[in-house]
Amino acid sequence: MYLRETKRRNRDGSVVSYLALAHNERDPESGTPRARILYNFGRADRVDRAALERLVDSIGRFLGHESASEQADAGSGELPPVVDSRAMGASWVADQLWQRLGISTAIGEAVAGGRVDAELVERVVFAMVANRLSGEPLSKRAGTRWVAERVFIPGLEAMSEDDCYRAMDRFLEVIGEVQRRVFFSVANLLNLQVDLVFFDSTSTYWETDTADQPDPREELDPREDERATDGDEAGEAVEAAVRTWGRSKDHRPDLPQVVIGMAVTREGIPVRVWTFPGDASDQTLLRTVKDDLRDWQLGRVVWVLDRGFTSEQNRRYLQRAGGGYIMGEKLRGASSEAAAALSRQGRYRTVAGNLRVKEVRVDDGAARDRFIVCHNPEAAERDAAVRAAIVARLEAAIEGSDQLPAAERAELAGALRTKPGYNRFLRTTPKGYLRVDRAAVRRDAHYDGKYLLRTSDESLSAGDIAEGYKALYEAERGWRDLKTGIDLRPVFHHKPQRIQAHVQLCWLALLLMRVAEHATSDTWRNLRHELDRLHLVTMATREGHLAQRSELTPGQRDILAALELPTPPRVLDVAATK
């Protein structure tokens, strides 16, 4: 086998050479050797020399020889200088998942048309999502340098700050369609179970002294006329990103905020994220969330929510169109139904590990609910130990208070009642003396290790309901990862549409993170730590710049295998010297 060059003379007298990969074979009849063409490279003056060099290098590696560029540099006594090196492992894996889950196609097709470059918008959106996954999320301005100098983003060598803002604005315009297409693509690919949808909300704040003035156009809900006939007096929330004061779940009531809602599947895959004004309550925003997912026609969905959503109006609203719910119920709340459920006698049965449940029916009405009393013996022991410690500290705090003047005793009582743990077990006698409320201690012991669930679903067993509610932890874990791993805050935006777009970018980052964790049974932090060891190194050879990845480690190969992703090509770019 050899490289064959043939020449042909043109009419004008010029000579043209052609290259081909040939192999000599002996003719069985004449016995003379004849050349058999295996591959035509075309005209010699137009041949892709870089492709030939790669072919030579690949053959040399198989034979254990040095590459052509290495031999040339070795002959000069110098190693090829490295002109650039940047991380590529985490961004490569994220981009492969981005393509497989159909996010790239969904964004590209949704933003196509008009005067925007759909491919650029999609790549810039991915770059901002990849930065959220990098472990060091940056502002848009700093992110431009991150793309240009520190990381390899497939298909994007550089971007400007204006590119980021234009991409965010265009992305938000089509976010509804993107969310729907991405969800069904992910659900089909991962075979997700969407019979249970877990919903929770949180808030995030801004370091600013003033709140936003709401846009008059956002004060009206386009579905208001449709809902006006519902006969429900509860307020409706409109999705918007208006920063205002509200009940802060980050314990920063001094700063304006927005409220964010998130729905996840039982596997922890985030279905969708919503952004609401900072003073929107959990009870009102739930209406918009249910209606939005109803438009996706998911079929029968059972909502799993914590105790903050347990109003009667919410429960009945969730039951519309055949829906259902599983809700936590406050043990020490004012609900007479909950008190009746806890007072009913019955025998517990073990359903999983040390979790015991018993089912209680409180009424026989048409809209009756099932109550599931759950009990964990280990948690009961912890609750008893915590209560004993609180009572002991309370006794020590009030010891000798009988000798204090009445005014000082009242001041001590006021200070102790500011602490919820002490306030539960502190009582004041008619004469103003401070005592431990032993009756309250006995009542509290009745709740040790218990939590109460309320459901409208008749098809799920008590054990399935208890296990399903425990999976609400996935939504809470999503908030923790959004705020710490992906760094939802601080947010460097002030316009409402940019705030909404920022939250949606964080949602896509969480989606990629959860898919990777689900497939590898490992945390994204560990995966990123291993993948960041994979670098793209650019060397300056005599033939031009050669961009080559580092060798894969066993850990990186395991990650790619678990995710069923291809191995990154060894050589990603060859730029001939001009």
XYZ file of C-alpha atoms in Angstrom:
578
model
C 0.000 0.000 0.000
C 1.429 3.367 -0.979
C 0.609 6.949 -1.940
C 0.458 7.075 -5.730
C 0.953 10.235 -7.758
C -0.154 10.387 -11.372
C 0.296 13.308 -13.757
C -1.793 14.531 -16.656
C -0.815 17.143 -19.244
C -3.499 19.635 -20.238
C -3.956 21.122 -23.710
C -2.343 24.353 -22.601
C 0.775 22.418 -21.648
C 0.270 22.618 -17.869
C 0.761 19.470 -15.811
C -1.671 18.469 -13.047
C -0.832 15.848 -10.418
C -3.352 13.585 -8.679
C -2.864 11.641 -5.418
C -4.428 8.314 -4.536
C -3.985 5.566 -1.958
C -3.100 2.472 -4.019
C -2.290 -1.179 -3.481
C -0.511 -3.465 -5.979
C -2.182 -6.778 -6.790
C -0.812 -9.461 -9.127
C -3.018 -10.317 -12.083
C -3.874 -14.051 -11.813
C -3.702 -14.554 -15.603
C -0.772 -12.458 -16.739
C 1.142 -12.530 -13.479
C 1.998 -8.841 -13.781
C 1.275 -6.473 -10.828
C -1.480 -3.917 -11.241
C -2.326 -0.940 -9.042
C -5.734 -0.968 -7.388
C -6.946 2.460 -6.230
C -8.292 2.341 -2.655
C -9.007 6.051 -2.198
C -8.675 9.149 -4.410
C -7.388 12.283 -2.691
C -7.891 14.469 -5.772
C -5.522 17.079 -7.181
C -2.212 17.308 -5.353
C -2.303 21.103 -5.222
C -5.735 21.054 -3.557
C -5.327 18.125 -1.191
C -6.125 18.627 2.493
C -2.608 18.362 3.880
C -3.828 18.542 7.482
C -6.010 15.495 6.842
C -3.023 13.623 5.417
C -0.970 14.581 8.477
C -3.642 13.245 10.772
C -3.705 10.008 8.777
C 0.071 9.697 9.073
C -0.069 10.423 12.801
C -2.800 7.859 13.383
C -0.820 5.175 11.539
C 2.296 6.182 13.456
C 0.508 5.914 16.805
C -0.665 2.437 15.898
C 2.898 1.449 15.045
C 4.276 3.148 18.145
C 6.011 5.940 16.231
C 6.034 9.644 16.995
C 3.708 11.914 15.046
C 5.012 13.969 12.161
C 4.881 17.171 14.186
C 6.650 15.519 17.108
C 9.409 14.242 14.820
C 9.854 17.689 13.279
C 10.069 19.321 16.682
C 12.363 16.588 17.997
C 14.660 17.169 15.038
C 14.966 20.811 15.968
C 15.621 19.882 19.586
C 12.583 21.849 20.853
C 9.160 20.827 22.156
C 6.151 22.521 20.528
C 5.135 25.514 22.653
C 1.734 25.389 24.381
C -0.161 28.577 23.527
C -3.440 27.842 25.335
C -4.993 25.443 27.825
C -8.558 25.438 29.069
C -10.966 23.104 30.870
C -13.360 21.188 28.642
C -14.647 18.126 30.513
C -17.679 19.531 32.362
C -18.736 21.770 29.467
C -18.377 18.872 27.003
C -20.593 16.589 29.107
C -23.126 19.379 29.688
C -23.278 20.117 25.956
C -23.757 16.451 25.063
C -26.652 16.198 27.553
C -27.980 19.516 26.227
C -28.109 18.041 22.717
C -29.506 14.659 23.778
C -32.309 16.150 25.870
C -33.413 18.230 22.911
C -32.787 21.571 24.617
C -30.634 22.800 21.750
C -33.299 21.961 19.181
C -36.112 23.386 21.307
C -34.375 26.739 21.766
C -33.077 26.911 18.195
C -36.475 26.250 16.625
C -38.352 28.462 19.069
C -36.177 31.527 18.464
C -35.764 30.964 14.709
C -37.121 33.620 12.446
C -36.953 37.364 12.622
C -33.643 39.166 12.730
C -31.863 37.109 15.376
C -29.172 34.509 14.812
C -30.878 31.427 16.269
C -27.654 29.432 16.429
C -25.841 32.212 18.300
C -28.734 32.642 20.742
C -28.746 28.915 21.493
C -24.967 28.784 21.998
C -24.929 31.868 24.245
C -27.791 30.493 26.333
C -25.875 27.239 26.725
C -22.705 29.117 27.696
C -24.576 30.942 30.476
C -26.052 27.649 31.692
C -22.629 25.976 31.594
C -21.230 28.811 33.685
C -23.870 28.103 36.333
C -22.606 24.500 36.423
C -18.943 25.478 36.615
C -18.800 25.892 40.379
C -17.894 29.588 40.005
C -20.920 31.348 38.434
C -20.049 34.798 37.134
C -21.791 37.948 35.986
C -22.471 38.325 32.292
C -19.487 40.646 31.836
C -17.094 38.286 33.595
C -18.708 35.360 31.775
C -17.566 36.718 28.418
C -13.913 36.422 29.511
C -14.624 32.990 30.976
C -15.791 31.770 27.551
C -12.972 33.472 25.642
C -10.101 32.466 27.913
C -10.870 29.719 30.409
C -13.275 27.101 29.072
C -14.016 25.299 25.832
C -17.628 25.834 24.743
C -18.343 23.758 21.603
C -19.354 26.022 18.750
C -18.681 29.291 20.590
C -15.266 30.919 20.651
C -16.350 34.218 22.189
C -19.412 36.253 23.111
C -20.091 39.823 24.156
C -22.110 41.167 27.046
C -24.690 42.442 24.570
C -24.935 38.928 23.107
C -25.854 37.670 26.574
C -28.597 40.220 27.134
C -30.055 39.814 23.653
C -30.058 36.026 24.091
C -31.762 36.307 27.491
C -34.481 38.597 26.138
C -35.175 36.395 23.117
C -35.021 33.251 25.271
C -37.632 34.626 27.670
C -39.974 35.463 24.790
C -40.236 31.762 23.910
C -39.712 30.252 27.378
C -43.188 28.699 27.531
C -42.689 26.683 24.358
C -39.141 25.758 25.362
C -40.298 24.531 28.772
C -43.016 22.367 27.265
C -40.800 20.799 24.602
C -37.897 20.236 26.968
C -40.117 18.562 29.544
C -41.655 16.070 27.137
C -38.280 15.369 25.543
C -36.742 14.658 28.948
C -39.772 12.662 30.123
C -39.690 10.423 27.042
C -35.923 9.965 27.087
C -35.662 9.162 30.810
C -39.060 7.454 31.081
C -40.024 9.750 33.937
C -43.014 9.076 36.153
C -45.183 12.183 36.278
C -48.097 10.781 38.238
C -46.736 12.590 41.305
C -45.606 16.210 40.941
C -43.807 17.723 43.923
C -44.156 21.472 44.340
C -42.445 23.889 46.679
C -41.540 27.566 46.706
C -38.801 29.798 48.028
C -37.699 33.414 47.757
C -34.514 35.202 46.804
C -33.514 38.734 47.696
C -31.613 41.700 46.218
C -29.114 44.020 47.857
C -31.150 47.140 47.173
C -33.078 49.572 49.351
C -36.056 50.089 47.047
C -38.686 47.786 45.621
C -39.856 47.725 41.997
C -42.931 49.527 40.781
C -45.226 46.899 39.241
C -45.919 47.166 35.536
C -49.633 48.000 35.061
C -49.706 45.492 32.221
C -48.797 42.729 34.683
C -51.551 43.523 37.164
C -54.177 41.794 35.066
C -54.216 38.050 34.690
C -55.280 37.079 31.136
C -57.154 34.152 32.672
C -59.068 36.365 35.125
C -62.306 36.332 33.130
C -62.201 32.557 32.909
C -61.709 32.212 36.663
C -64.257 34.839 37.623
C -67.011 32.248 37.559
C -65.202 29.903 39.924
C -66.831 31.355 43.011
C -63.499 31.222 44.791
C -62.537 34.341 46.706
C -58.845 33.486 46.959
C -56.503 35.746 45.029
C -54.743 34.754 41.852
C -51.016 35.210 41.198
C -49.586 36.405 37.906
C -46.128 35.217 36.927
C -43.761 38.175 37.081
C -40.414 39.079 38.597
C -41.301 42.183 40.579
C -39.008 42.726 43.546
C -40.983 43.748 46.607
C -41.127 43.028 50.319
C -42.683 39.812 51.562
C -42.188 36.923 53.952
C -38.548 36.032 53.314
C -37.577 32.374 53.473
C -33.947 33.499 53.493
C -34.530 35.405 56.750
C -33.899 38.766 55.057
C -37.209 40.624 55.420
C -35.272 43.898 55.161
C -34.581 43.389 51.450
C -36.981 43.216 48.462
C -37.403 39.806 46.889
C -39.120 37.659 44.309
C -40.859 34.339 44.966
C -39.879 31.277 42.940
C -41.890 28.087 42.589
C -40.539 24.758 41.327
C -42.199 21.469 40.385
C -40.153 18.256 40.286
C -40.875 14.599 39.553
C -40.386 11.827 42.076
C -36.924 11.254 40.554
C -35.978 14.842 41.393
C -36.028 16.088 37.774
C -37.231 19.732 37.769
C -40.317 20.012 35.564
C -40.626 23.761 35.499
C -39.792 26.922 37.447
C -42.004 29.999 37.943
C -41.175 33.506 39.124
C -43.693 35.660 41.020
C -43.789 39.051 42.755
C -42.067 39.078 46.122
C -45.294 39.382 48.110
C -47.098 36.466 46.416
C -48.241 33.881 48.948
C -47.957 30.132 48.522
C -51.740 29.829 48.491
C -52.241 32.181 45.539
C -49.320 31.197 43.289
C -50.375 27.533 43.373
C -53.370 28.357 41.178
C -51.234 29.635 38.310
C -48.857 26.693 38.614
C -51.622 24.092 38.374
C -53.256 25.799 35.406
C -49.954 26.077 33.550
C -49.241 22.363 33.920
C -52.837 21.538 33.075
C -52.256 23.137 29.688
C -49.528 20.524 29.100
C -52.197 17.799 29.325
C -50.158 15.515 31.561
C -53.192 13.439 32.402
C -53.861 12.413 35.983
C -51.486 14.237 38.335
C -51.318 14.022 42.116
C -49.713 17.091 43.667
C -47.434 16.634 46.675
C -47.053 19.778 48.802
C -45.936 20.764 52.263
C -48.031 22.261 55.048
C -47.935 25.797 53.646
C -50.509 24.982 50.966
C -53.139 23.230 53.058
C -56.009 25.745 52.784
C -59.390 24.327 51.829
C -59.568 26.541 48.717
C -56.258 25.130 47.474
C -57.317 21.551 48.133
C -60.536 21.895 46.189
C -58.812 23.728 43.337
C -56.269 20.938 42.944
C -59.090 18.380 42.680
C -60.501 19.967 39.541
C -60.298 18.010 36.306
C -59.647 14.793 38.182
C -56.528 15.992 39.982
C -55.494 15.076 43.471
C -53.110 16.021 46.227
C -51.000 14.764 49.098
C -50.400 17.467 51.687
C -48.684 17.717 55.004
C -51.006 18.783 57.804
C -49.950 20.831 60.819
C -49.982 18.627 63.906
C -50.464 21.546 66.278
C -52.686 23.591 63.976
C -56.261 24.719 64.473
C -57.757 22.120 62.093
C -60.492 20.174 63.838
C -60.166 17.420 61.205
C -56.469 16.994 61.955
C -57.154 16.870 65.691
C -59.829 14.248 65.103
C -57.500 12.174 62.911
C -54.781 12.154 65.570
C -57.233 11.208 68.313
C -58.613 8.160 66.480
C -57.446 4.812 67.753
C -55.928 2.330 65.352
C -53.085 -0.049 64.771
C -49.958 1.008 62.907
C -48.438 -1.177 60.248
C -44.871 -1.002 59.000
C -44.499 -0.022 55.340
C -40.789 0.729 54.827
C -37.869 0.363 57.204
C -38.960 1.911 60.489
C -41.845 3.933 59.039
C -45.266 2.993 60.403
C -48.613 4.259 59.123
C -52.290 4.062 59.925
C -55.191 5.390 57.858
C -58.024 7.440 59.340
C -61.356 8.563 57.859
C -62.782 11.640 59.522
C -66.101 12.203 57.702
C -68.267 10.523 55.101
C -68.960 13.536 52.868
C -68.611 13.545 49.107
C -65.374 15.544 49.337
C -63.952 13.566 52.231
C -60.217 13.283 52.679
C -58.055 10.429 53.817
C -55.647 11.091 56.669
C -52.468 9.080 57.044
C -50.787 9.192 60.444
C -47.079 8.379 60.045
C -44.837 7.400 62.923
C -41.072 6.901 63.055
C -39.869 5.327 66.352
C -36.335 6.634 65.900
C -37.623 10.146 65.264
C -39.830 9.793 68.364
C -36.751 9.107 70.492
C -35.020 12.170 69.053
C -38.073 14.369 69.670
C -38.297 13.178 73.283
C -34.592 13.867 73.853
C -34.853 17.359 72.330
C -37.901 18.197 74.441
C -36.202 16.952 77.619
C -33.208 19.194 76.884
C -35.470 22.215 76.279
C -37.386 21.615 79.499
C -34.141 21.230 81.453
C -32.808 24.547 80.127
C -36.148 26.216 80.821
C -36.128 24.968 84.429
C -32.618 26.320 84.868
C -33.658 29.685 83.392
C -36.604 30.167 85.788
C -34.906 28.709 88.850
C -34.980 31.242 91.670
C -37.304 33.585 89.764
C -39.863 33.460 92.622
C -37.583 35.737 94.664
C -37.434 38.348 91.889
C -39.640 41.436 91.951
C -42.789 41.127 89.851
C -41.474 43.524 87.214
C -38.265 41.543 86.742
C -40.225 38.253 86.551
C -42.407 39.760 83.830
C -39.333 40.926 81.955
C -37.791 37.427 82.236
C -41.034 35.842 81.026
C -41.107 38.169 78.030
C -37.524 37.290 77.114
C -38.201 33.543 77.390
C -41.370 33.729 75.284
C -39.389 35.142 72.377
C -37.870 31.670 72.022
C -40.458 29.292 70.458
C -39.026 26.235 72.220
C -39.395 27.811 75.671
C -42.720 29.464 74.891
C -44.388 26.093 74.268
C -43.698 24.872 77.798
C -43.738 28.056 79.870
C -46.765 29.114 81.909
C -47.375 31.973 84.270
C -49.441 31.389 87.439
C -52.228 33.808 88.443
C -49.798 35.366 90.921
C -47.166 35.906 88.213
C -44.796 33.046 89.053
C -43.030 31.185 86.236
C -43.532 27.430 85.938
C -42.990 24.619 83.439
C -46.326 23.665 81.880
C -46.336 19.922 82.553
C -49.661 19.469 80.754
C -48.147 21.031 77.607
C -45.159 18.688 77.934
C -47.500 15.668 78.042
C -49.510 16.934 75.066
C -46.352 17.525 73.078
C -45.155 13.975 73.780
C -48.239 12.738 71.919
C -46.707 14.096 68.687
C -43.274 12.488 69.038
C -42.089 10.965 65.762
C -45.376 11.680 63.992
C -46.424 13.624 60.946
C -49.883 13.827 59.420
C -50.789 13.646 55.740
C -54.029 14.531 54.002
C -54.907 13.190 50.547
C -57.832 13.151 48.152
C -56.510 10.192 46.138
C -58.293 6.891 46.608
C -56.032 4.754 44.418
C -52.764 5.074 46.342
C -52.117 2.901 49.359
C -51.213 4.425 52.714
C -47.638 3.253 52.269
C -47.359 4.829 48.797
C -48.722 8.100 50.153
C -46.211 8.166 53.020
C -43.297 7.292 50.734
C -44.465 9.814 48.151
C -44.527 12.622 50.691
C -41.028 11.745 51.862
C -39.860 12.294 48.283
C -40.846 15.969 48.653
C -37.284 16.221 49.910
C -36.255 16.285 46.244
C -37.859 19.703 45.800
C -36.164 20.986 48.943
C -32.854 19.583 47.716
C -33.419 21.425 44.446
C -33.645 24.740 46.299
C -30.460 23.996 48.199
C -28.577 23.225 44.991
C -30.004 26.277 43.221
C -28.886 28.603 46.005
C -25.524 27.028 46.816
C -24.260 24.910 43.899
C -25.709 26.925 41.013
C -25.683 30.223 42.921
C -29.119 31.565 42.130
C -28.072 34.680 44.012
C -26.648 37.254 43.950
C -28.435 38.306 40.763
C -26.857 41.058 38.684
C -30.084 42.138 36.973
C -32.749 44.731 37.674
C -35.218 44.499 34.795
C -38.054 42.030 35.544
C -37.623 40.169 32.253
C -33.906 39.672 32.911
C -34.640 38.387 36.429
C -37.092 35.853 34.996
C -34.597 34.796 32.334
C -31.882 34.391 34.983
C -34.123 32.078 37.020
C -34.930 30.006 33.925
C -31.217 29.651 33.090
C -30.668 28.332 36.603
C -33.535 25.876 36.017
C -31.830 24.496 32.904
C -28.582 24.156 34.842
C -30.395 22.242 37.602
C -32.056 20.034 34.971
C -28.684 19.028 33.457
C -27.267 18.505 36.926
C -30.099 16.202 37.995
C -29.981 14.151 34.786
C -26.231 13.584 35.231
C -26.644 12.687 38.902
C -29.546 10.350 38.147
C -27.519 8.410 35.554
C -24.248 8.214 37.520
C -25.604 7.920 41.090
C -23.103 10.578 42.112
C -23.229 14.279 42.922
C -22.494 16.900 40.285
C -19.790 18.291 42.543
C -17.887 15.007 42.369
C -18.532 14.647 38.643
C -17.318 18.175 37.938
C -14.198 17.648 40.057
C -13.228 14.679 37.896
C -14.296 16.174 34.561
C -12.415 19.432 35.122
C -9.180 17.468 34.868
C -9.877 17.069 31.137
C -8.281 19.974 29.274
C -8.000 21.165 25.708
C -4.377 22.073 24.995
C -3.366 24.142 21.952
C 0.200 23.765 20.670
C 2.023 25.712 17.990
C 3.734 23.295 15.594
C 5.550 24.031 12.351
C 2.440 23.042 10.419
C 0.108 25.244 12.475
C -1.850 25.270 15.727
C -2.962 21.879 17.015
C -5.753 21.673 19.635
C -5.698 18.321 21.383
C -7.447 17.088 24.504
C -5.644 15.477 27.389
C -5.881 11.725 27.908
C -9.039 10.470 29.573
C -8.697 9.233 33.141
C -10.439 6.017 34.243
C -12.893 8.148 36.235
C -13.772 10.215 33.186
C -14.291 7.097 31.101
C -16.637 5.731 33.769
C -18.658 8.960 33.748
C -19.009 8.959 29.963
C -19.999 5.290 30.016
C -22.636 5.841 32.712
C -24.086 8.759 30.756
C -23.779 6.819 27.474
C -21.903 9.717 25.885
C -19.275 9.479 23.134
C -15.601 10.057 23.831
C -14.486 13.579 22.889
C -12.345 13.549 19.735
C -8.640 13.572 20.423
C -7.927 16.449 18.008
C -10.591 19.155 17.889
C -8.957 21.779 15.686
C -6.002 22.130 13.341
C -5.310 25.656 12.082
C -2.655 25.895 9.374
C -0.034 28.570 9.746
C -0.654 31.473 7.408
